[in-house]
Amino acid sequence: MRRRAANFFGEVIFLARLFTVPMDLVEEEKLVGGVLTLRQVGYLAGGGIFSILSVLFLKLLGAPWALSLLALPPGAGLGIFLAFFRLEGMGADEFLCRFFAWRFRQKRFIWGR
């Protein structure tokens, strides 16, 4: 429904919605296939690239294929963990960032009277 408004010169203009606002502002918008967010795709791609590079690096060092294929699960597992798991009501990536920020920042201890 369009609303009418008058501008400075008295002409009637129609106010249209300029930007679409998503209905759910709490969660990220699922852009990739309606299932995955861009953040999740980035973490999955990063885990896959890390896994492939670790296998290639081990092969470059001369490790046998069976040993170098053992490098696949840690990278893929890290990507899946960061993309899908939730800890304390927030994503695993945000939880880890907050944990390490808390762990390594300077703390002030104030003693009561």
C-alpha positions as a Python dict, from the first residue, in 0.01 Angstrom:
ca = {
    (1, 'M'): (0, 0, 0),
    (2, 'R'): (134, 340, -94),
    (3, 'R'): (105, 636, 135),
    (4, 'R'): (59, 985, 5),
    (5, 'A'): (262, 1280, 119),
    (6, 'A'): (296, 1634, -2),
    (7, 'N'): (639, 1775, -76),
    (8, 'F'): (754, 2133, -27),
    (9, 'F'): (577, 2255, -340),
    (10, 'G'): (244, 2095, -253),
    (11, 'E'): (274, 1820, -512),
    (12, 'V'): (147, 1481, -408),
    (13, 'I'): (417, 1216, -407),
    (14, 'F'): (405, 849, -320),
    (15, 'L'): (632, 714, -51),
    (16, 'A'): (757, 373, -154),
    (17, 'R'): (977, 141, 45),
    (18, 'L'): (1332, 203, -69),
    (19, 'F'): (1500, -89, 105),
    (20, 'T'): (1362, -430, 179),
    (21, 'V'): (1392, -529, 542),
    (22, 'P'): (1424, -901, 617),
    (23, 'M'): (1153, -1046, 839),
    (24, 'D'): (1397, -1216, 1077),
    (25, 'L'): (1663, -980, 1208),
    (26, 'V'): (1810, -1228, 1457),
    (27, 'E'): (1969, -1481, 1221),
    (28, 'E'): (2188, -1430, 918),
    (29, 'E'): (2026, -1442, 577),
    (30, 'K'): (2065, -1779, 404),
    (31, 'L'): (2191, -1677, 63),
    (32, 'V'): (2350, -1994, -75),
    (33, 'G'): (2073, -2228, -184),
    (34, 'G'): (1848, -2103, 97),
    (35, 'V'): (2038, -2335, 333),
    (36, 'L'): (2380, -2182, 402),
    (37, 'T'): (2493, -1833, 495),
    (38, 'L'): (2797, -1673, 337),
    (39, 'R'): (2984, -1713, 666),
    (40, 'Q'): (2920, -2088, 666),
    (41, 'V'): (3028, -2123, 304),
    (42, 'G'): (3345, -1929, 383),
    (43, 'Y'): (3435, -2152, 677),
    (44, 'L'): (3362, -2470, 479),
    (45, 'A'): (3571, -2346, 185),
    (46, 'G'): (3851, -2240, 419),
    (47, 'G'): (3855, -2581, 588),
    (48, 'G'): (3861, -2757, 251),
    (49, 'I'): (4141, -2539, 117),
    (50, 'F'): (4341, -2589, 438),
    (51, 'S'): (4297, -2966, 409),
    (52, 'I'): (4406, -2977, 46),
    (53, 'L'): (4707, -2754, 109),
    (54, 'S'): (4816, -2964, 405),
    (55, 'V'): (4799, -3282, 193),
    (56, 'L'): (4999, -3118, -86),
    (57, 'F'): (5254, -2987, 164),
    (58, 'L'): (5303, -3332, 314),
    (59, 'K'): (5340, -3483, -34),
    (60, 'L'): (5597, -3214, -114),
    (61, 'L'): (5793, -3325, 193),
    (62, 'G'): (5789, -3681, 60),
    (63, 'A'): (5530, -3840, 290),
    (64, 'P'): (5338, -4139, 152),
    (65, 'W'): (4978, -4090, 41),
    (66, 'A'): (4834, -4283, 333),
    (67, 'L'): (5009, -4056, 581),
    (68, 'S'): (4930, -3736, 395),
    (69, 'L'): (4560, -3826, 373),
    (70, 'L'): (4550, -3820, 752),
    (71, 'A'): (4576, -3441, 723),
    (72, 'L'): (4229, -3416, 565),
    (73, 'P'): (4001, -3468, 868),
    (74, 'P'): (4144, -3196, 1097),
    (75, 'G'): (4099, -2917, 842),
    (76, 'A'): (3756, -3036, 733),
    (77, 'G'): (3652, -3085, 1096),
    (78, 'L'): (3762, -2732, 1184),
    (79, 'G'): (3562, -2589, 894),
    (80, 'I'): (3251, -2786, 991),
    (81, 'F'): (3292, -2691, 1357),
    (82, 'L'): (3322, -2319, 1283),
    (83, 'A'): (3037, -2324, 1030),
    (84, 'F'): (2766, -2518, 1214),
    (85, 'F'): (2829, -2558, 1588),
    (86, 'R'): (2683, -2326, 1849),
    (87, 'L'): (2829, -2277, 2197),
    (88, 'E'): (2661, -2077, 2476),
    (89, 'G'): (2397, -1948, 2233),
    (90, 'M'): (2644, -1807, 1977),
    (91, 'G'): (2836, -1941, 1682),
    (92, 'A'): (3160, -2126, 1751),
    (93, 'D'): (3364, -1859, 1571),
    (94, 'E'): (3220, -1578, 1783),
    (95, 'F'): (3259, -1786, 2099),
    (96, 'L'): (3627, -1856, 2026),
    (97, 'C'): (3696, -1490, 1945),
    (98, 'R'): (3535, -1377, 2270),
    (99, 'F'): (3709, -1650, 2470),
    (100, 'F'): (4056, -1560, 2345),
    (101, 'A'): (3987, -1186, 2383),
    (102, 'W'): (3888, -1248, 2746),
    (103, 'R'): (4175, -1488, 2807),
    (104, 'F'): (4454, -1260, 2686),
    (105, 'R'): (4329, -916, 2787),
    (106, 'Q'): (4460, -749, 3098),
    (107, 'K'): (4237, -806, 3397),
    (108, 'R'): (4193, -570, 3689),
    (109, 'F'): (4125, -722, 4027),
    (110, 'I'): (3943, -488, 4264),
    (111, 'W'): (3914, -603, 4622),
    (112, 'G'): (3617, -493, 4832),
    (113, 'R'): (3646, -341, 5177),
}
